[in-house]
Amino acid sequence: MTQQILREERKKLLVEYLENSRGIIRLKPTWVARNSMPPGYRLGLTPDQADAGARGWISERWLASTTRADNLIGPADEGLTYLNLPGGEEVSLKEALEWLPGEIMGREYSRKHSGLGRLANFFDMSDRLAFHYHQQKKDAERVGRNPKEEAYYFPTGVDLGPHPETFFGFHPSFLDTKNHEKILPHLTDWQDDRILQYSRAYRLYPDEGFHVPAGVPHAPGTALTLELQEDSDVFAVLQAWSAGSLVPKDLLFKDISVEDREQYGERIVLEQIDWAVSADPLFYEHRHTTPQLIQSSVQSGGQEYWIFYNTNKFSGKKLVIKPGKDYFSQDTGVYNLLVWAGAGLFDDFEMKAGNFDQEELLVTHRAALRPLRVRNTGDQDLVLFKFFGPDINPDVPMISQV
């Protein structure tokens, strides 16, 4: 059987599935290994299940991902989410979007967007991550990659780990360009973590988060983190010593072009950092996020909150439904969702936190537009997280920068 025939048969199967499911797709969990440190074991995997051998440990779970994890060792499809189809047919979400962009994203949206444009994930680390930044658009494009703006939310009900604080940006004195040079010796010598002395750390608390534009160095703490970001895996590490070992210096130049590395060396970093945001004296006030009640969402059975906002590049909501109650969910475009707590029915799809086969759904454009009944069948709050791509929620709140 040729690849073309096989592709058409799988595409036909997907079309039939979407018709029968009224535009909602079950997704399989997507596990990603990292080799920097052991995980915090808060993703529901046992130590044996999280042990990935030469690849390191399973310390991340990606949600509705069409992005390949940029790991040196690992399967070619690491990071890609697969649909949970009847009969076990192997179809990735990336393939499904390539085959049926209009049916999944909506015809108008798919004409303006080549994909979902965002990546949601959990990262679960036993120590603080090394100080790093993600390239802005102008710099990511030089290596053929996408930029990576991101945002964090710290879910409730899990341990915060030994270092529940994150370093963000640089001291306000770094708004003065002459101070930028102070970080260069730490990049050239590459031997310790003293670059952190120029940054500021903020305590992490459950049910709160941060918005982090591209070009802002940060060293995420050990709270289990739900992250929503642009569709990318670019970064440059600035901290030589992290989690008890020396970080390979190649990770400083991972997404810096060979030409820039040869011409500028470590100094290229000074051109890629967004100093205005990184050294903002009111960084906390401008980037710290707390759940914002969506007044129009309030029903007798529950309500929604914005938890990812302050940008048009992505957005996210938390839906909370009371025990034994129904809630009618209606949105403006395609999204994926995860059940964080409780059990229930989402438009007749059984959902249960802790059951990997019943935790994730993709809600296509046409399904998102109609009222979907969500029923809490348990004795505790049913908590769902929704993740949206760029331009789907134009009413997302923005933090005043005044």
CSV table of C-alpha atoms in Angstrom, one decimal, residues 5-402:
chain,number,residue,atom,x,y,z
A,5,ILE,CA,-3.3,5.6,-0.2
A,6,LEU,CA,-2.5,5.1,3.4
A,7,ARG,CA,-2.7,8.9,4.0
A,8,GLU,CA,-6.0,9.2,2.3
A,9,GLU,CA,-7.5,6.3,4.3
A,10,ARG,CA,-6.3,7.8,7.6
A,11,LYS,CA,-7.7,11.2,6.5
A,12,LYS,CA,-11.1,9.6,5.7
A,13,LEU,CA,-11.0,7.9,9.2
A,14,LEU,CA,-10.4,11.3,10.8
A,15,VAL,CA,-13.2,12.9,8.9
A,16,GLU,CA,-15.6,10.2,10.0
A,17,TYR,CA,-14.4,10.5,13.6
A,18,LEU,CA,-15.0,14.3,13.6
A,19,GLU,CA,-18.5,13.8,12.3
A,20,ASN,CA,-19.4,11.2,14.9
A,21,SER,CA,-17.8,13.1,17.7
A,22,ARG,CA,-19.4,16.4,16.8
A,23,GLY,CA,-16.0,18.1,16.3
A,24,ILE,CA,-14.3,17.0,19.6
A,25,ILE,CA,-11.1,14.8,19.6
A,26,ARG,CA,-9.6,12.8,22.4
A,27,LEU,CA,-5.9,13.2,22.7
A,28,LYS,CA,-3.2,11.0,24.1
A,29,PRO,CA,-0.7,12.3,26.7
A,30,THR,CA,2.6,13.5,25.4
A,31,TRP,CA,5.7,12.9,27.5
A,32,VAL,CA,9.0,14.8,26.9
A,33,ALA,CA,12.4,13.9,28.4
A,34,ARG,CA,15.0,16.4,29.6
A,35,ASN,CA,18.5,15.5,30.8
A,36,SER,CA,19.3,18.5,33.0
A,37,MET,CA,18.1,17.1,36.3
A,38,PRO,CA,15.6,14.6,37.8
A,39,PRO,CA,12.0,15.6,37.9
A,40,GLY,CA,9.8,16.4,40.9
A,41,TYR,CA,7.6,13.4,40.2
A,42,ARG,CA,4.4,15.4,40.2
A,43,LEU,CA,3.1,14.5,36.7
A,44,GLY,CA,1.6,11.2,37.8
A,45,LEU,CA,4.4,8.9,36.7
A,46,THR,CA,6.3,6.5,38.9
A,47,PRO,CA,10.2,6.9,39.1
A,48,ASP,CA,10.5,3.9,36.8
A,49,GLN,CA,8.1,5.3,34.3
A,50,ALA,CA,9.9,8.7,34.4
A,51,ASP,CA,13.3,7.1,33.8
A,52,ALA,CA,14.2,7.7,30.2
A,53,GLY,CA,17.7,6.2,30.2
A,54,ALA,CA,20.2,8.0,28.1
A,55,ARG,CA,17.6,10.7,27.3
A,56,GLY,CA,17.3,11.7,31.0
A,57,TRP,CA,14.0,11.8,32.7
A,58,ILE,CA,10.4,12.5,31.7
A,59,SER,CA,10.0,15.9,33.3
A,60,GLU,CA,7.5,17.6,30.9
A,61,ARG,CA,4.1,16.8,29.6
A,62,TRP,CA,3.1,18.7,26.4
A,63,LEU,CA,-0.5,19.3,25.7
A,64,ALA,CA,-2.0,19.2,22.1
A,65,SER,CA,1.4,19.8,20.7
A,66,THR,CA,2.5,20.1,17.1
A,67,THR,CA,6.0,21.0,18.1
A,68,ARG,CA,8.9,18.6,18.1
A,69,ALA,CA,11.1,18.7,21.2
A,70,ASP,CA,14.5,19.9,20.4
A,71,ASN,CA,16.5,17.2,22.2
A,72,LEU,CA,19.8,15.7,21.0
A,73,ILE,CA,18.7,12.2,21.9
A,74,GLY,CA,15.2,10.9,21.5
A,75,PRO,CA,12.6,9.7,19.0
A,76,ALA,CA,12.0,11.8,15.9
A,77,ASP,CA,8.4,12.5,17.0
A,78,GLU,CA,9.2,13.5,20.6
A,79,GLY,CA,6.9,16.3,21.6
A,80,LEU,CA,4.2,15.6,19.0
A,81,THR,CA,0.7,14.7,20.4
A,82,TYR,CA,-1.3,11.9,18.9
A,83,LEU,CA,-5.0,11.6,18.6
A,84,ASN,CA,-6.7,8.9,20.7
A,85,LEU,CA,-8.7,7.4,17.9
A,86,PRO,CA,-10.8,4.2,18.0
A,87,GLY,CA,-8.9,1.1,16.9
A,88,GLY,CA,-5.5,2.7,17.9
A,89,GLU,CA,-4.9,4.3,14.5
A,90,GLU,CA,-1.7,6.4,14.7
A,91,VAL,CA,-2.4,10.0,13.6
A,92,SER,CA,-0.6,13.0,15.1
A,93,LEU,CA,-2.3,16.3,15.7
A,94,LYS,CA,0.3,17.8,13.4
A,95,GLU,CA,-0.8,15.6,10.6
A,96,ALA,CA,-4.5,16.2,11.3
A,97,LEU,CA,-4.0,19.9,11.1
A,98,GLU,CA,-2.1,19.6,7.8
A,99,TRP,CA,-4.9,17.4,6.3
A,100,LEU,CA,-8.0,19.2,7.7
A,101,PRO,CA,-7.0,22.8,8.7
A,102,GLY,CA,-10.4,24.3,7.9
A,103,GLU,CA,-12.3,21.6,9.7
A,104,ILE,CA,-10.2,21.9,12.9
A,105,MET,CA,-9.3,25.6,13.1
A,106,GLY,CA,-12.2,27.1,11.1
A,107,ARG,CA,-11.8,28.1,7.5
A,108,GLU,CA,-11.2,31.8,8.0
A,109,TYR,CA,-8.8,31.3,10.9
A,110,SER,CA,-6.8,28.6,9.0
A,111,ARG,CA,-6.4,31.0,6.0
A,112,LYS,CA,-4.6,33.5,8.3
A,113,HIS,CA,-2.8,31.0,10.6
A,114,SER,CA,-0.7,28.0,9.5
A,115,GLY,CA,-1.3,26.1,12.7
A,116,LEU,CA,-2.5,26.4,16.3
A,117,GLY,CA,0.4,28.7,17.1
A,118,ARG,CA,0.8,27.9,20.7
A,119,LEU,CA,2.2,25.1,23.0
A,120,ALA,CA,0.8,24.3,26.4
A,121,ASN,CA,2.9,22.1,28.7
A,122,PHE,CA,3.7,21.1,32.3
A,123,PHE,CA,7.3,21.2,33.5
A,124,ASP,CA,8.2,19.4,36.7
A,125,MET,CA,11.7,20.0,38.0
A,126,SER,CA,13.5,19.0,41.2
A,127,ASP,CA,15.8,22.1,41.1
A,128,ARG,CA,15.7,25.6,39.7
A,129,LEU,CA,16.2,25.8,35.9
A,130,ALA,CA,19.3,27.6,34.7
A,131,PHE,CA,19.0,31.3,33.9
A,132,HIS,CA,18.1,31.5,30.2
A,133,TYR,CA,16.1,33.5,27.6
A,134,HIS,CA,14.1,32.7,24.5
A,135,GLN,CA,14.9,34.5,21.3
A,136,GLN,CA,12.7,37.4,20.1
A,137,LYS,CA,11.3,37.2,16.5
A,138,LYS,CA,14.2,39.1,14.9
A,139,ASP,CA,16.8,36.7,16.4
A,140,ALA,CA,14.8,33.4,16.1
A,141,GLU,CA,14.2,34.1,12.4
A,142,ARG,CA,18.0,34.2,11.8
A,143,VAL,CA,18.1,30.4,12.6
A,144,GLY,CA,14.8,29.6,11.0
A,145,ARG,CA,12.9,29.2,14.2
A,146,ASN,CA,9.8,30.8,15.9
A,147,PRO,CA,10.2,33.2,18.8
A,148,LYS,CA,9.0,32.1,22.2
A,149,GLU,CA,7.0,34.4,24.4
A,150,GLU,CA,5.6,32.4,27.4
A,151,ALA,CA,3.5,32.5,30.5
A,152,TYR,CA,3.3,30.5,33.7
A,153,TYR,CA,0.5,29.3,36.0
A,154,PHE,CA,1.1,27.4,39.2
A,155,PRO,CA,-1.7,24.9,39.9
A,156,THR,CA,-3.1,24.3,43.3
A,157,GLY,CA,-2.9,21.1,45.3
A,158,VAL,CA,0.8,20.1,44.6
A,159,ASP,CA,4.0,20.6,46.4
A,160,LEU,CA,6.0,23.7,45.4
A,161,GLY,CA,9.4,22.0,45.7
A,162,PRO,CA,12.6,23.1,47.4
A,163,HIS,CA,13.1,26.4,45.5
A,164,PRO,CA,9.6,28.0,44.9
A,165,GLU,CA,11.0,31.3,43.6
A,166,THR,CA,12.0,32.4,40.1
A,167,PHE,CA,14.6,34.9,39.0
A,168,PHE,CA,13.4,37.3,36.3
A,169,GLY,CA,15.3,39.8,34.3
A,170,PHE,CA,18.0,42.2,35.7
A,171,HIS,CA,18.2,45.0,38.2
A,172,PRO,CA,16.7,48.3,37.1
A,173,SER,CA,20.2,49.7,36.9
A,174,PHE,CA,20.6,47.7,33.7
A,175,LEU,CA,18.4,50.1,31.9
A,176,ASP,CA,21.7,52.0,31.7
A,177,THR,CA,23.5,50.4,28.7
A,178,LYS,CA,26.9,50.7,30.2
A,179,ASN,CA,25.9,48.1,32.8
A,180,HIS,CA,25.2,45.4,30.2
A,181,GLU,CA,28.9,44.6,30.0
A,182,LYS,CA,28.7,43.2,33.6
A,183,ILE,CA,27.3,39.9,32.5
A,184,LEU,CA,30.0,39.2,29.9
A,185,PRO,CA,32.7,37.8,32.2
A,186,HIS,CA,30.2,35.2,33.4
A,187,LEU,CA,29.5,34.1,29.9
A,188,THR,CA,33.1,34.0,28.8
A,189,ASP,CA,34.5,32.3,31.9
A,190,TRP,CA,31.6,29.9,32.1
A,191,GLN,CA,32.2,28.5,35.5
A,192,ASP,CA,29.6,29.5,38.1
A,193,ASP,CA,26.1,30.9,38.8
A,194,ARG,CA,27.1,34.4,39.8
A,195,ILE,CA,25.2,35.9,36.9
A,196,LEU,CA,22.1,35.5,39.2
A,197,GLN,CA,23.4,38.3,41.4
A,198,TYR,CA,22.2,40.8,38.8
A,199,SER,CA,18.7,39.4,38.7
A,200,ARG,CA,15.7,39.5,41.1
A,201,ALA,CA,13.8,36.5,42.5
A,202,TYR,CA,10.1,36.4,43.2
A,203,ARG,CA,8.3,33.9,45.4
A,204,LEU,CA,5.9,31.5,43.6
A,205,TYR,CA,2.4,30.9,45.0
A,206,PRO,CA,-0.4,28.5,43.9
A,207,ASP,CA,-3.1,29.9,41.6
A,208,GLU,CA,-0.8,32.7,40.4
A,209,GLY,CA,1.6,33.1,37.5
A,210,PHE,CA,3.8,35.4,35.3
A,211,HIS,CA,3.9,36.6,31.7
A,212,VAL,CA,7.4,36.4,30.2
A,213,PRO,CA,8.0,38.1,26.8
A,214,ALA,CA,10.7,36.8,24.6
A,215,GLY,CA,14.2,38.2,25.3
A,216,VAL,CA,13.7,38.2,29.1
A,217,PRO,CA,16.2,36.0,31.0
A,218,HIS,CA,14.6,33.9,33.8
A,219,ALA,CA,15.5,30.9,36.0
A,220,PRO,CA,12.2,29.1,36.8
A,221,GLY,CA,11.7,27.8,40.3
A,222,THR,CA,10.5,24.4,41.4
A,223,ALA,CA,6.8,24.9,41.5
A,224,LEU,CA,5.0,22.5,39.2
A,225,THR,CA,4.4,24.9,36.3
A,226,LEU,CA,1.7,25.0,33.7
A,227,GLU,CA,3.1,26.9,30.8
A,228,LEU,CA,1.5,28.4,27.7
A,229,GLN,CA,3.8,29.8,25.0
A,230,GLU,CA,4.4,30.5,21.4
A,231,ASP,CA,5.0,27.4,19.3
A,232,SER,CA,8.7,27.1,19.7
A,233,ASP,CA,11.6,25.4,21.6
A,234,VAL,CA,14.3,28.0,21.2
A,235,PHE,CA,16.6,29.2,24.1
A,236,ALA,CA,20.0,30.4,25.2
A,237,VAL,CA,21.4,29.4,28.6
A,238,LEU,CA,23.3,32.1,30.5
A,239,GLN,CA,24.1,30.3,33.8
A,240,ALA,CA,27.1,28.0,33.7
A,241,TRP,CA,26.6,26.1,36.9
A,242,SER,CA,23.1,24.8,37.7
A,243,ALA,CA,21.5,22.0,39.7
A,244,GLY,CA,24.9,20.8,41.0
A,245,SER,CA,26.7,20.5,37.6
A,246,LEU,CA,28.3,22.5,34.8
A,247,VAL,CA,25.9,23.3,31.9
A,248,PRO,CA,27.4,22.5,28.5
A,249,LYS,CA,28.3,25.9,27.0
A,250,ASP,CA,26.9,24.8,23.6
A,251,LEU,CA,23.5,25.6,25.2
A,252,LEU,CA,24.5,29.3,25.3
A,253,PHE,CA,24.7,29.2,21.5
A,254,LYS,CA,22.0,26.6,20.8
A,255,ASP,CA,19.8,29.0,18.7
A,256,ILE,CA,22.4,31.6,17.7
A,257,SER,CA,23.6,31.4,14.1
A,258,VAL,CA,27.1,30.2,13.4
A,259,GLU,CA,27.9,33.6,11.7
A,260,ASP,CA,26.8,35.6,14.8
A,261,ARG,CA,28.8,33.2,17.1
A,262,GLU,CA,31.9,33.6,15.0
A,263,GLN,CA,31.6,37.4,14.6
A,264,TYR,CA,30.4,38.4,18.0
A,265,GLY,CA,31.0,35.5,20.4
A,266,GLU,CA,29.3,35.8,23.8
A,267,ARG,CA,28.6,39.5,23.1
A,268,ILE,CA,25.7,38.6,20.7
A,269,VAL,CA,23.7,37.9,23.9
A,270,LEU,CA,23.7,41.6,24.7
A,271,GLU,CA,21.9,42.3,21.4
A,272,GLN,CA,19.3,39.6,21.9
A,273,ILE,CA,18.1,40.5,25.4
A,274,ASP,CA,15.1,42.8,25.7
A,275,TRP,CA,16.6,45.2,28.2
A,276,ALA,CA,13.6,47.5,28.5
A,277,VAL,CA,11.4,44.7,29.8
A,278,SER,CA,14.1,42.8,31.6
A,279,ALA,CA,15.2,45.7,33.7
A,280,ASP,CA,11.7,47.2,34.1
A,281,PRO,CA,11.5,48.6,37.7
A,282,LEU,CA,7.9,47.5,37.8
A,283,PHE,CA,8.5,44.1,36.3
A,284,TYR,CA,6.4,42.4,39.0
A,285,GLU,CA,3.5,44.8,38.6
A,286,HIS,CA,3.6,44.5,34.8
A,287,ARG,CA,4.1,40.7,34.5
A,288,HIS,CA,2.6,39.0,37.6
A,289,THR,CA,-0.8,37.4,36.9
A,290,THR,CA,-3.6,36.2,39.1
A,291,PRO,CA,-6.9,34.6,38.0
A,292,GLN,CA,-9.4,37.2,36.5
A,293,LEU,CA,-13.0,36.3,36.8
A,294,ILE,CA,-14.8,36.5,33.4
A,295,GLN,CA,-18.1,38.1,34.5
A,296,SER,CA,-20.0,37.0,31.4
A,297,SER,CA,-19.1,33.3,32.2
A,298,VAL,CA,-20.8,33.2,35.6
A,299,GLN,CA,-23.6,30.5,35.7
A,300,SER,CA,-25.3,28.8,38.6
A,301,GLY,CA,-23.1,25.7,38.0
A,302,GLY,CA,-19.7,27.5,37.8
A,303,GLN,CA,-17.5,30.2,36.2
A,304,GLU,CA,-14.4,30.8,34.2
A,305,TYR,CA,-11.3,32.8,34.9
A,306,TRP,CA,-8.5,34.1,32.7
A,307,ILE,CA,-5.2,32.6,33.8
A,308,PHE,CA,-3.1,33.3,30.7
A,309,TYR,CA,-3.5,36.9,29.5
A,310,ASN,CA,-1.6,40.2,28.9
A,311,THR,CA,-0.8,39.1,25.3
A,312,ASN,CA,-2.6,38.5,22.0
A,313,LYS,CA,-0.2,35.6,21.1
A,314,PHE,CA,-2.1,33.1,23.3
A,315,SER,CA,-4.6,32.9,26.1
A,316,GLY,CA,-6.0,30.5,28.6
A,317,LYS,CA,-8.9,30.0,31.0
A,318,LYS,CA,-9.7,28.0,34.1
A,319,LEU,CA,-13.2,26.6,34.3
A,320,VAL,CA,-14.5,25.6,37.7
A,321,ILE,CA,-17.8,23.6,38.0
A,322,LYS,CA,-19.5,22.8,41.3
A,323,PRO,CA,-20.2,19.1,42.3
A,324,GLY,CA,-23.3,17.8,40.7
A,325,LYS,CA,-23.8,20.8,38.5
A,326,ASP,CA,-24.0,21.5,34.8
A,327,TYR,CA,-22.2,24.3,32.9
A,328,PHE,CA,-22.6,25.4,29.3
A,329,SER,CA,-19.2,26.2,27.8
A,330,GLN,CA,-19.1,28.4,24.7
A,331,ASP,CA,-16.0,30.0,23.0
A,332,THR,CA,-14.9,31.8,19.9
A,333,GLY,CA,-12.5,29.4,18.4
A,334,VAL,CA,-10.5,26.2,18.5
A,335,TYR,CA,-8.8,25.2,21.8
A,336,ASN,CA,-7.5,22.2,23.7
A,337,LEU,CA,-8.3,21.4,27.3
A,338,LEU,CA,-7.0,19.4,30.3
A,339,VAL,CA,-8.9,18.2,33.3
A,340,TRP,CA,-6.9,19.2,36.4
A,341,ALA,CA,-9.2,18.0,39.1
A,342,GLY,CA,-12.4,16.0,39.5
A,343,ALA,CA,-14.5,14.0,37.1
A,344,GLY,CA,-17.3,14.7,34.7
A,345,LEU,CA,-18.7,14.7,31.2
A,346,PHE,CA,-17.7,17.2,28.5
A,347,ASP,CA,-20.4,17.0,25.8
A,348,ASP,CA,-20.7,13.3,26.6
A,349,PHE,CA,-17.0,12.6,26.7
A,350,GLU,CA,-16.0,11.1,30.0
A,351,MET,CA,-13.3,13.1,31.7
A,352,LYS,CA,-11.3,12.2,34.8
A,353,ALA,CA,-8.2,13.8,36.3
A,354,GLY,CA,-5.5,11.2,36.9
A,355,ASN,CA,-6.7,9.0,34.0
A,356,PHE,CA,-4.3,9.8,31.2
A,357,ASP,CA,-6.7,8.5,28.6
A,358,GLN,CA,-9.5,10.8,29.8
A,359,GLU,CA,-7.7,14.1,30.6
A,360,GLU,CA,-7.3,15.8,27.2
A,361,LEU,CA,-9.5,17.0,24.4
A,362,LEU,CA,-9.2,19.2,21.3
A,363,VAL,CA,-12.3,21.2,20.6
A,364,THR,CA,-12.5,22.2,17.0
A,365,HIS,CA,-13.7,25.6,15.8
A,366,ARG,CA,-17.3,24.5,15.0
A,367,ALA,CA,-17.7,22.6,18.3
A,368,ALA,CA,-16.3,25.6,20.3
A,369,LEU,CA,-19.0,27.9,18.9
A,370,ARG,CA,-21.9,25.9,20.2
A,371,PRO,CA,-22.9,25.6,23.8
A,372,LEU,CA,-21.3,22.4,25.2
A,373,ARG,CA,-22.7,20.9,28.3
A,374,VAL,CA,-20.1,20.1,30.9
A,375,ARG,CA,-21.3,18.1,33.9
A,376,ASN,CA,-19.5,17.6,37.2
A,377,THR,CA,-20.3,13.9,38.1
A,378,GLY,CA,-18.1,13.9,41.2
A,379,ASP,CA,-18.1,15.2,44.8
A,380,GLN,CA,-15.4,17.9,44.3
A,381,ASP,CA,-15.0,20.9,42.0
A,382,LEU,CA,-14.3,19.9,38.4
A,383,VAL,CA,-11.4,22.1,37.2
A,384,LEU,CA,-10.6,22.4,33.5
A,385,PHE,CA,-7.8,24.4,31.8
A,386,LYS,CA,-8.5,25.7,28.3
A,387,PHE,CA,-5.6,26.8,25.9
A,388,PHE,CA,-6.1,29.1,22.9
A,389,GLY,CA,-3.8,30.3,20.1
A,390,PRO,CA,-3.2,33.8,18.7
A,391,ASP,CA,-6.1,36.1,17.9
A,392,ILE,CA,-8.9,33.8,19.2
A,393,ASN,CA,-9.8,35.9,22.2
A,394,PRO,CA,-9.5,39.6,21.4
A,395,ASP,CA,-11.1,40.5,24.7
A,396,VAL,CA,-8.3,39.0,26.8
A,397,PRO,CA,-7.3,41.4,29.6
A,398,MET,CA,-4.1,43.4,29.5
A,399,ILE,CA,-2.2,44.7,32.5
A,400,SER,CA,-1.7,48.4,32.4
A,401,GLN,CA,1.9,49.4,31.8
A,402,VAL,CA,1.5,52.8,33.3
